[in-house]
CSV table of C-alpha atoms and ligand atoms in Angstrom, one decimal:
chain,number,residue,atom,x,y,z
A,17,MET,CA,-4.3,-89.7,168.2
A,18,ASN,CA,-1.1,-87.7,168.8
A,19,LEU,CA,-2.5,-84.6,167.1
A,20,ILE,CA,-6.0,-83.4,166.7
A,21,LEU,CA,-6.5,-82.5,163.1
A,22,LEU,CA,-8.6,-79.3,162.6
A,23,PHE,CA,-10.5,-78.1,159.7
A,24,ASN,CA,-11.5,-74.7,158.7
A,25,GLU,CA,-15.1,-75.3,159.7
A,26,ASP,CA,-14.0,-76.1,163.3
A,27,PHE,CA,-13.1,-72.3,163.8
A,28,ILE,CA,-15.8,-70.4,165.6
A,29,GLU,CA,-13.8,-67.2,166.1
A,30,PRO,CA,-11.1,-65.8,163.7
A,31,ASN,CA,-8.7,-65.3,166.7
A,32,GLY,CA,-8.3,-69.2,166.9
A,33,ARG,CA,-11.1,-70.5,168.9
A,34,VAL,CA,-12.3,-73.9,167.7
A,35,ARG,CA,-15.1,-76.1,168.6
A,36,LEU,CA,-15.0,-79.9,168.3
A,37,THR,CA,-17.9,-82.5,168.6
A,38,GLY,CA,-18.1,-86.2,167.4
A,39,ARG,CA,-15.1,-88.5,167.2
A,40,ARG,CA,-12.5,-86.0,168.2
A,41,LEU,CA,-14.4,-84.9,171.3
A,42,LYS,CA,-15.0,-88.6,172.2
A,43,HIS,CA,-11.3,-89.3,171.9
A,44,VAL,CA,-10.2,-86.2,173.9
A,45,ARG,CA,-12.7,-87.1,176.7
A,46,GLU,CA,-12.3,-90.9,176.8
A,47,VAL,CA,-8.7,-91.6,175.8
A,48,LEU,CA,-6.8,-88.4,176.5
A,49,ARG,CA,-9.0,-87.5,179.6
A,50,VAL,CA,-8.2,-83.8,179.4
A,51,SER,CA,-9.6,-81.1,181.6
A,52,VAL,CA,-10.3,-77.4,181.1
A,53,ASN,CA,-6.8,-75.5,180.7
A,54,ASP,CA,-5.0,-78.6,179.6
A,55,GLU,CA,-3.0,-78.2,176.4
A,56,LEU,CA,-3.4,-80.5,173.3
A,57,CYS,CA,-1.2,-80.9,170.1
A,58,VAL,CA,-3.3,-79.6,167.2
A,59,GLY,CA,-2.8,-79.0,163.6
A,60,LEU,CA,-4.7,-77.3,160.8
A,61,VAL,CA,-5.3,-79.6,157.7
A,62,ASN,CA,-2.7,-78.6,155.1
A,63,GLY,CA,-1.4,-76.0,157.6
A,64,ASN,CA,0.7,-75.5,160.8
A,65,ILE,CA,0.9,-77.4,163.9
A,66,GLY,CA,0.5,-75.9,167.4
A,67,VAL,CA,-1.1,-76.1,170.8
A,68,GLY,CA,-4.7,-75.9,171.8
A,69,ARG,CA,-5.6,-74.8,175.3
A,70,VAL,CA,-9.0,-76.3,176.4
A,71,THR,CA,-11.4,-73.5,177.5
A,72,ALA,CA,-14.7,-75.6,177.8
A,73,LEU,CA,-15.4,-79.2,177.8
A,74,ASP,CA,-18.6,-81.2,178.5
A,75,ASP,CA,-20.5,-84.3,177.1
A,76,SER,CA,-21.5,-82.6,173.9
A,77,VAL,CA,-18.7,-80.1,173.0
A,78,LEU,CA,-15.0,-79.0,173.5
A,79,GLU,CA,-13.7,-75.5,172.9
A,80,MET,CA,-10.0,-74.7,172.6
A,81,ASP,CA,-7.9,-71.5,171.9
A,82,VAL,CA,-5.3,-72.6,169.3
A,83,ARG,CA,-1.9,-71.2,168.3
A,84,LEU,CA,-0.5,-72.8,165.1
A,85,GLU,CA,3.1,-71.7,164.8
A,86,GLN,CA,5.1,-74.8,163.7
A,87,ALA,CA,5.5,-76.2,160.2
A,88,PRO,CA,4.4,-79.9,159.7
A,89,PRO,CA,7.1,-82.6,159.2
A,90,LEU,CA,8.9,-82.9,155.8
A,91,PRO,CA,7.1,-85.3,153.4
A,92,LEU,CA,8.7,-88.4,151.8
A,93,THR,CA,9.8,-87.6,148.3
A,94,VAL,CA,7.9,-90.5,146.7
A,95,THR,CA,5.1,-91.1,144.6
A,96,LEU,CA,3.4,-94.4,145.6
A,97,ILE,CA,1.6,-96.3,142.8
A,98,LEU,CA,-0.4,-99.1,144.2
A,99,ALA,CA,-2.2,-101.9,142.4
A,100,LEU,CA,-5.7,-101.4,144.0
A,101,PRO,CA,-5.8,-103.8,147.0
A,102,ARG,CA,-8.9,-105.3,148.4
A,103,PRO,CA,-11.0,-102.6,150.3
A,104,LYS,CA,-10.1,-103.8,153.9
A,105,VAL,CA,-6.4,-103.7,153.0
A,106,LEU,CA,-6.6,-100.5,151.1
A,107,ARG,CA,-7.9,-98.7,154.2
A,108,ARG,CA,-5.0,-99.9,156.2
A,109,VAL,CA,-2.4,-99.1,153.5
A,110,LEU,CA,-3.8,-95.6,153.1
A,111,ARG,CA,-3.5,-95.0,156.8
A,112,SER,CA,0.1,-96.3,157.1
A,113,ALA,CA,1.1,-94.4,153.9
A,114,ALA,CA,-0.1,-91.2,155.6
A,115,VAL,CA,1.7,-92.1,158.8
A,116,LEU,CA,5.0,-92.5,156.9
A,117,GLY,CA,4.7,-89.2,155.0
A,118,VAL,CA,3.7,-90.2,151.6
A,119,LYS,CA,1.9,-87.3,149.9
A,120,ARG,CA,1.0,-88.7,146.5
A,121,ILE,CA,-0.7,-92.0,146.1
A,122,MET,CA,-2.0,-93.5,142.8
A,123,LEU,CA,-4.3,-96.5,142.8
A,124,LEU,CA,-3.9,-98.6,139.6
A,125,ASN,CA,-5.9,-101.1,137.9
A,126,CYS,CA,-4.2,-104.2,136.5
A,127,PHE,CA,-5.0,-107.7,135.4
A,128,ARG,CA,-5.0,-109.2,138.9
A,129,VAL,CA,-7.0,-106.4,140.5
A,130,GLU,CA,-10.6,-107.8,141.1
A,131,LYS,CA,-13.0,-105.6,139.2
A,132,SER,CA,-15.4,-105.5,142.3
A,133,PHE,CA,-12.7,-103.6,144.2
A,134,TRP,CA,-13.4,-100.5,142.1
A,135,GLN,CA,-17.0,-100.5,143.3
A,136,SER,CA,-16.1,-100.2,147.0
A,137,PRO,CA,-17.5,-97.3,148.9
A,138,PHE,CA,-14.1,-97.0,150.6
A,139,LEU,CA,-12.9,-95.4,147.3
A,140,GLU,CA,-15.2,-92.4,147.8
A,141,GLN,CA,-13.2,-89.3,148.6
A,142,GLU,CA,-14.7,-88.9,152.0
A,143,ALA,CA,-13.8,-92.6,153.0
A,144,ILE,CA,-10.3,-92.0,151.6
A,145,ASN,CA,-9.7,-88.9,153.5
A,146,GLU,CA,-11.0,-90.5,156.8
A,147,GLN,CA,-8.2,-93.0,156.7
A,148,LEU,CA,-5.7,-90.4,155.7
A,149,ALA,CA,-6.7,-88.2,158.5
A,150,LEU,CA,-6.3,-91.1,161.0
A,151,GLY,CA,-2.7,-91.4,159.7
A,152,LEU,CA,-1.9,-87.8,159.9
A,153,GLU,CA,-3.2,-87.7,163.5
A,154,GLN,CA,-1.1,-90.6,164.4
A,155,ALA,CA,2.0,-89.2,162.8
A,156,ARG,CA,1.6,-85.5,164.0
A,157,ASP,CA,1.3,-84.3,160.3
A,158,THR,CA,-1.3,-82.1,158.7
A,159,VAL,CA,-0.8,-82.4,154.9
A,160,LEU,CA,-3.4,-84.5,153.3
A,161,PRO,CA,-2.0,-86.8,150.6
A,162,ALA,CA,-3.5,-86.6,147.0
A,163,VAL,CA,-5.0,-89.9,145.9
A,164,THR,CA,-5.6,-90.5,142.3
A,165,LEU,CA,-7.7,-93.4,140.8
A,166,CYS,CA,-6.2,-94.9,137.6
A,167,ARG,CA,-8.6,-97.3,136.2
A,168,GLN,CA,-6.8,-98.3,133.1
A,169,PHE,CA,-3.3,-99.8,133.1
A,170,LYS,CA,-2.2,-99.3,129.6
A,171,PRO,CA,-3.1,-95.5,129.1
A,172,PHE,CA,-1.5,-94.9,132.6
A,173,VAL,CA,1.7,-96.6,131.8
A,174,GLU,CA,2.0,-95.1,128.2
A,175,ASP,CA,0.6,-91.5,128.9
A,176,MET,CA,1.0,-90.7,132.5
A,177,LEU,CA,4.0,-92.7,134.0
A,178,PRO,CA,6.7,-91.2,131.7
A,179,GLY,CA,5.9,-87.8,133.1
A,180,LEU,CA,5.5,-88.9,136.6
A,181,ILE,CA,8.9,-90.7,136.8
A,182,GLN,CA,10.8,-87.7,135.4
A,183,ASN,CA,13.5,-86.6,137.9
A,184,THR,CA,12.7,-89.7,140.1
A,185,ILE,CA,14.1,-93.1,140.5
A,186,PRO,CA,11.4,-95.3,139.2
A,187,LEU,CA,11.1,-98.8,140.9
A,188,VAL,CA,8.7,-101.7,140.6
A,189,ALA,CA,8.8,-103.9,143.7
A,190,HIS,CA,8.9,-107.4,142.4
A,191,PRO,CA,9.7,-110.4,144.5
A,192,ALA,CA,11.2,-112.2,141.5
A,193,ALA,CA,13.6,-109.3,140.6
A,194,GLU,CA,17.3,-110.1,140.8
A,195,ALA,CA,18.3,-106.5,141.9
A,196,PRO,CA,18.0,-105.9,145.6
A,197,CYS,CA,15.9,-102.9,146.5
A,198,PRO,CA,18.2,-100.0,147.1
A,199,ARG,CA,18.7,-98.5,150.5
A,200,ALA,CA,18.6,-94.7,151.7
A,201,LEU,CA,18.1,-93.3,148.2
A,202,GLY,CA,18.7,-89.7,149.0
A,203,GLY,CA,16.4,-88.5,146.2
A,204,ALA,CA,12.9,-88.7,144.9
A,205,ALA,CA,11.4,-92.1,144.0
A,206,THR,CA,8.4,-93.5,142.1
A,207,LEU,CA,7.6,-96.8,143.8
A,208,ILE,CA,5.2,-99.2,142.1
A,209,ILE,CA,3.7,-102.1,144.1
A,210,GLY,CA,1.7,-104.9,142.6
A,211,PRO,CA,-1.6,-106.6,143.4
A,212,GLU,CA,-2.0,-109.6,145.7
A,213,GLY,CA,-1.4,-112.0,142.8
A,214,GLY,CA,1.5,-110.0,141.4
A,215,PHE,CA,1.9,-108.2,138.1
A,216,ILE,CA,1.5,-110.4,135.0
A,217,PRO,CA,4.5,-110.7,132.7
A,218,TYR,CA,3.0,-108.2,130.2
A,219,GLU,CA,2.5,-105.6,132.8
A,220,ILE,CA,6.1,-106.1,134.2
A,221,GLU,CA,7.4,-105.6,130.6
A,222,LYS,CA,5.4,-102.4,130.0
A,223,LEU,CA,6.7,-101.0,133.3
A,224,ARG,CA,10.3,-101.9,132.4
A,225,ALA,CA,9.9,-100.5,128.9
A,226,CYS,CA,8.9,-97.2,130.5
A,227,GLY,CA,12.2,-97.2,132.4
A,228,CYS,CA,11.3,-98.7,135.7
A,229,ALA,CA,13.8,-100.8,137.4
A,230,LEU,CA,12.6,-104.1,139.1
A,231,VAL,CA,13.8,-104.6,142.7
A,232,SER,CA,13.2,-107.1,145.4
A,233,LEU,CA,13.2,-107.3,149.1
A,234,GLY,CA,14.3,-110.9,149.0
A,235,GLU,CA,12.7,-114.3,148.6
A,236,ARG,CA,9.9,-113.7,151.3
A,237,ILE,CA,6.6,-112.8,149.6
A,238,LEU,CA,5.2,-109.9,151.7
A,239,ASN,CA,1.6,-109.0,151.8
A,240,VAL,CA,0.9,-105.4,150.3
A,241,GLU,CA,0.4,-104.1,153.9
A,242,THR,CA,3.8,-105.2,155.0
A,243,ALA,CA,5.5,-104.5,151.7
A,244,VAL,CA,4.6,-100.7,151.7
A,245,PRO,CA,6.3,-99.9,155.0
A,246,ALA,CA,9.2,-102.3,154.4
A,247,LEU,CA,9.9,-100.7,151.1
A,248,LEU,CA,9.5,-97.2,152.2
A,249,SER,CA,11.7,-97.6,155.3
A,250,ARG,CA,14.4,-99.2,153.1
A,251,LEU,CA,14.3,-96.5,150.4
A,252,PHE,CA,14.1,-93.5,152.8
B,13,SAM,N1,2.8,-113.9,143.9
B,13,SAM,C1,3.1,-112.5,143.8
B,13,SAM,C2,4.2,-112.2,143.1
B,13,SAM,O1,5.2,-113.1,143.1
B,13,SAM,O2,4.5,-111.1,142.6
B,13,SAM,C3,3.1,-111.9,145.2
B,13,SAM,C4,2.5,-110.5,145.3
B,13,SAM,S1,2.7,-109.8,146.8
B,13,SAM,C5,1.5,-110.4,147.7
B,13,SAM,C6,2.1,-108.1,146.4
B,13,SAM,C7,3.1,-107.0,146.0
B,13,SAM,O3,4.0,-106.7,147.1
B,13,SAM,C8,4.1,-107.5,144.9
B,13,SAM,O4,3.6,-107.4,143.7
B,13,SAM,C9,5.3,-106.6,145.2
B,13,SAM,O5,5.0,-105.2,144.6
B,13,SAM,C10,5.3,-106.4,146.6
B,13,SAM,N2,6.2,-107.4,147.3
B,13,SAM,C11,5.9,-108.4,148.1
B,13,SAM,N3,6.9,-109.1,148.5
B,13,SAM,C12,8.0,-108.5,147.9
B,13,SAM,C13,9.4,-108.7,147.9
B,13,SAM,N4,9.9,-109.8,148.6
B,13,SAM,N5,10.2,-108.0,147.1
B,13,SAM,C14,9.6,-106.9,146.4
B,13,SAM,N6,8.4,-106.6,146.5
B,13,SAM,C15,7.6,-107.5,147.2
């Protein structure tokens, strides 16, 4: 945790005094091992970053006076559209997307997404936000990505995707594509990543018909967790 993410409900005084318990208190005591008067990097969710000076600390509570004067880092100009992966993978991908600065994530159904994945408790907003918060704390960011669930492939591609890709470079990551994935785009992108078994030909054709280019990272088939950071690093 390189930044302690604060929420409005943590503030006990309007002049910037916060009180922490639970996971963040445990981390500060056991990992950061701070004492009274030490300073910590903090940030208000969807707000500024700054410094918190510890004013009280014991087994059950930590209090800090915080100053939040610095803007969070710039986001990546990408919409990440991800065929819904299995829950365990989803948690890790959400976290790493948040670490890398993705601010819009769309989880998409398609033929090779197992139906049971949509029943996962990890798709509840609270569970999603928990992973995103861990990513923000790692990266020293505060801006929570927006995550949208798109449970139907065809209406998504026909009705939503054309609007989403406007003014962006729309790319489908596809191992079999002939075109190499571009490097350092210098502009906004929409990046679509397939499921574990890959998109079926019908889906590839629908995405292509919508204007998306198919691009590859080469002959090695990466798992989704590896493909997401590899593609984002290459594009940005
Ligand atoms: N057998 C599947 C196929 O050939 O599409 C493999 C799917 S892979 C495990 C999951 C997703 O990661 C793919 O749909 C693609 O979006 C992305 N991916 C994996 N390796 C890639 C590569 N070498 N180039 C581009 N995208 C890749």
